[in-house]
Short mmCIF file of C-alpha atoms in Angstrom, two decimals:
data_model
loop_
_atom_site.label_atom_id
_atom_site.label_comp_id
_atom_site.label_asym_id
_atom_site.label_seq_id
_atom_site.Cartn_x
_atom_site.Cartn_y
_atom_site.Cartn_z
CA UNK A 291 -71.60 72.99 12.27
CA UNK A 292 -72.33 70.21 14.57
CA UNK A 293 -70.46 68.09 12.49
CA UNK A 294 -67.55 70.05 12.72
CA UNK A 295 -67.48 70.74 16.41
CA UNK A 296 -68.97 67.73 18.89
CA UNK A 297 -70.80 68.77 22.00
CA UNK A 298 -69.73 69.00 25.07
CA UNK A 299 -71.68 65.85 26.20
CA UNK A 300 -70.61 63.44 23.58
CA UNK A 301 -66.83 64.48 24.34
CA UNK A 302 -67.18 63.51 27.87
CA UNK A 303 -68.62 60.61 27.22
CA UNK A 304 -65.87 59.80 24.31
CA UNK A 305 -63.37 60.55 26.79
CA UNK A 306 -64.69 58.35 29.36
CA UNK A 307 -65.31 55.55 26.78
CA UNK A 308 -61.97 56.03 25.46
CA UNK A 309 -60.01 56.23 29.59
CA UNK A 310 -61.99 52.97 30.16
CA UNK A 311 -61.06 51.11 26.94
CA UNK A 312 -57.85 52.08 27.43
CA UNK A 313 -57.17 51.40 31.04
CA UNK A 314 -58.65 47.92 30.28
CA UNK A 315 -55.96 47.62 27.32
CA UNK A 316 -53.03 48.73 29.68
CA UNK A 317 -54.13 46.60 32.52
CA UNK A 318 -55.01 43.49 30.51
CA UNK A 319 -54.58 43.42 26.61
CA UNK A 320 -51.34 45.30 26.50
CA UNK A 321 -49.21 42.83 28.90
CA UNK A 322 -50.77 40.10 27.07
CA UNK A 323 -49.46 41.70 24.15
CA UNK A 324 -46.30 42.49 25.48
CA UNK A 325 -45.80 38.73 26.53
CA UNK A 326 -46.96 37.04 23.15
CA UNK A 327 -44.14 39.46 21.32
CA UNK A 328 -41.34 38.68 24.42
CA UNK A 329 -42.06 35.31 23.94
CA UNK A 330 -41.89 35.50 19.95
CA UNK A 331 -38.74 37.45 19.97
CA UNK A 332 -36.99 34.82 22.63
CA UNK A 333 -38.29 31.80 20.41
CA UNK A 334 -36.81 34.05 17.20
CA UNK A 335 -33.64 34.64 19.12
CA UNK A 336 -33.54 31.32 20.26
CA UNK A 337 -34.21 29.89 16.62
CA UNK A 338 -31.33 32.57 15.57
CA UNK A 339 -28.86 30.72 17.84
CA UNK A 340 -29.63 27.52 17.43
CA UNK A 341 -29.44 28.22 13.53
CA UNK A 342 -25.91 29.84 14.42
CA UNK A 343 -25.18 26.35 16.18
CA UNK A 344 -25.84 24.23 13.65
CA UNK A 345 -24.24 26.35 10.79
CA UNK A 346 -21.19 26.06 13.07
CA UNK A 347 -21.69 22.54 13.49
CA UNK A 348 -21.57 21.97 9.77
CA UNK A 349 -19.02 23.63 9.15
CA UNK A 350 -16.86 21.99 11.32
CA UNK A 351 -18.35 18.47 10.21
CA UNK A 352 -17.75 19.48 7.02
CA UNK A 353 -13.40 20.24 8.33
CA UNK A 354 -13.23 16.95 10.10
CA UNK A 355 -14.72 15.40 6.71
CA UNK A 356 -12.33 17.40 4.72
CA UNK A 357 -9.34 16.44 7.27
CA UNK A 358 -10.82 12.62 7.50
CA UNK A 359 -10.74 12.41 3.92
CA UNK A 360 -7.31 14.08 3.68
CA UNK A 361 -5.83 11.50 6.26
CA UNK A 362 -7.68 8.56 4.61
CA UNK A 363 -5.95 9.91 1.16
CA UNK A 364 -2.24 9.77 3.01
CA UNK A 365 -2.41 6.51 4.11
CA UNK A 366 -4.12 5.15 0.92
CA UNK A 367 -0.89 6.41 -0.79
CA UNK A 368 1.32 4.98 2.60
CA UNK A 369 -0.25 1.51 2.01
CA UNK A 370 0.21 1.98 -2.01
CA UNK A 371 3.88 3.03 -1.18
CA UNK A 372 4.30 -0.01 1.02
CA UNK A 373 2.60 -2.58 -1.34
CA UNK A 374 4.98 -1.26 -4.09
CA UNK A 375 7.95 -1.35 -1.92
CA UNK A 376 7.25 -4.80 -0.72
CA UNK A 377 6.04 -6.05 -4.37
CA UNK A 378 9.86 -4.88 -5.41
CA UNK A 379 11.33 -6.65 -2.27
CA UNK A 380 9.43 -9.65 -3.17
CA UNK A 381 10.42 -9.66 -6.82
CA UNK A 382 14.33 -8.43 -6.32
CA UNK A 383 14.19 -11.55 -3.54
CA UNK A 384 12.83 -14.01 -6.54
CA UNK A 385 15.24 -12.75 -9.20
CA UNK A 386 18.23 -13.16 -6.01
CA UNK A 387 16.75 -16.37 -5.62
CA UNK A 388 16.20 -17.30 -9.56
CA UNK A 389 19.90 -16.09 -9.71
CA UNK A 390 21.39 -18.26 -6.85
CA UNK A 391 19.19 -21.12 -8.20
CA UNK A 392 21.15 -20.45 -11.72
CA UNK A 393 24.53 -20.32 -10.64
CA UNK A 394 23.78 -23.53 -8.33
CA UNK A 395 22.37 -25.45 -11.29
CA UNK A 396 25.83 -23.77 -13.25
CA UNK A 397 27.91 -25.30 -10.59
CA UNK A 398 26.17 -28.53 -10.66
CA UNK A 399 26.22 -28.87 -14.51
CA UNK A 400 29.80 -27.78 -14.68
CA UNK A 401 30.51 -30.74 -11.99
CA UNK A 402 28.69 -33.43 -13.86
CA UNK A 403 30.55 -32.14 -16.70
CA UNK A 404 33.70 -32.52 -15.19
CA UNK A 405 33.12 -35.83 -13.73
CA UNK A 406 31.46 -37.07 -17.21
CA UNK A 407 34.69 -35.65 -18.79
CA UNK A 408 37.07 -37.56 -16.38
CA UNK A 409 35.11 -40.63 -16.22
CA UNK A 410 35.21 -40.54 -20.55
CA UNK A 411 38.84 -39.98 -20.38
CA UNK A 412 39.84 -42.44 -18.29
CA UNK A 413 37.50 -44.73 -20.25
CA UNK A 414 39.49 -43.59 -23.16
CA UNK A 415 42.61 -44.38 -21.84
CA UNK A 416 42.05 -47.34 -20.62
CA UNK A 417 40.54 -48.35 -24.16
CA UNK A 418 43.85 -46.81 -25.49
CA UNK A 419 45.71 -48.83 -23.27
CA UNK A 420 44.00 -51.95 -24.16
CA UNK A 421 44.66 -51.32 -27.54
CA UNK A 422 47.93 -50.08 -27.05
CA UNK A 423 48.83 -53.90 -25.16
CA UNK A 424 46.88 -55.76 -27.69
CA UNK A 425 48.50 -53.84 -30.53
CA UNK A 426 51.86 -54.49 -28.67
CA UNK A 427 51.85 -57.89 -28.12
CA UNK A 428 50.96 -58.81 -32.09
CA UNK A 429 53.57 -56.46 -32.61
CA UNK A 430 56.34 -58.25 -30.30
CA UNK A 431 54.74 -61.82 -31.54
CA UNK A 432 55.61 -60.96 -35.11
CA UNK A 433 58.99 -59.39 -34.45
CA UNK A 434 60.32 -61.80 -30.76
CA UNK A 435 59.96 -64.92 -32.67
CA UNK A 436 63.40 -65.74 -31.77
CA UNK A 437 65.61 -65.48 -28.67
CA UNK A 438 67.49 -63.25 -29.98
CA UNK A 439 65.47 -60.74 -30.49
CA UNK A 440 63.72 -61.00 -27.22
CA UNK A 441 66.96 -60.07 -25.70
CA UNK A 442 68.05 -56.88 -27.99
CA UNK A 443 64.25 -55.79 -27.14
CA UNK A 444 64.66 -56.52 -22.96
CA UNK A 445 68.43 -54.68 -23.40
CA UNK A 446 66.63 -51.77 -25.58
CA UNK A 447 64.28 -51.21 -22.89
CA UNK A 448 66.76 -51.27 -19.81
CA UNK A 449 68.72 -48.63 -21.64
CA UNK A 450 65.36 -46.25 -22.39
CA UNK A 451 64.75 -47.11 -18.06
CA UNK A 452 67.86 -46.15 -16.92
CA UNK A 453 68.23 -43.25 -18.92
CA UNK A 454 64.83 -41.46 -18.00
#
């Protein structure tokens, strides 16, 4: 039965082993303890935060990246806008200009024209006139041989005068 039931003697002593043990613990092992998991928890709560932080962090990276790219995606189609608007200014300004160009070129021809039309008609005429004389005078040579004649013709053409 000793096994069952300890003597009176070895529970003292137990007792005394186990008040000293444990009065060492609670003056010296348990603060230590105590500290080591304090400690542990603040670097796990600072860990937590700083975690928190940076997931906050990122996320709003990742908005101004989103809004960065957004704004760099308006004024790629701003510039695209503007380089078709001024690509259509600069062509309607080359067809104006092609077109003024044109009608000068028009005028000028039509001028040259003109002048090369006037120039050939009184070339004509004065060929015709030429002729006209020339033809004339053989004509007036055959039929004025006399002095007759020359004076029916000079009378003819004082009549034709005086009546226009």
């Amino acid at each position: 039965m000793d096994l069952l039931i300890p003597s009176t003697g070895l529970l003292f002593w137990m007792s005394l082993t186990f008040l000293v043990v444990l009065f060492i613990l609670w003056k010296w092992g348990f603060p230590v303890i105590t500290d080591m998991v304090k400690e542990r928890k603040a670097f796990i709560d600072d860990s937590l935060r700083k975690a928190h932080e940076a997931n906050e962090r990122l996320a709003n990276i990742q908005k101004e990246g989103e809004s960065i790219l957004q704004e760099a995606r308006e004024k790629q189609a701003q510039i695209l806008k503007e380089a078709v608007e001024t690509r259509e200014a600069i062509v309607e300004k080359a067809q104006e200009k092609a077109r003024q160009e044109g009608a000068r070129l028009l005028d000028d021809a039509r001028v040259a024209i003109e002048q090369e039309k006037k120039a050939a008609i009184a070339d004509i005429r004065k060929q015709v006139a030429t002729l006209s004389v020339e033809i004339a005078e053989k004509v007036l040579k055959q039929n004025l041989k006399g002095d007759k004649e020359q004076m029916e013709l000079i009378d003819r053409m004082l009549n034709d005068v005086s009546s226009n």
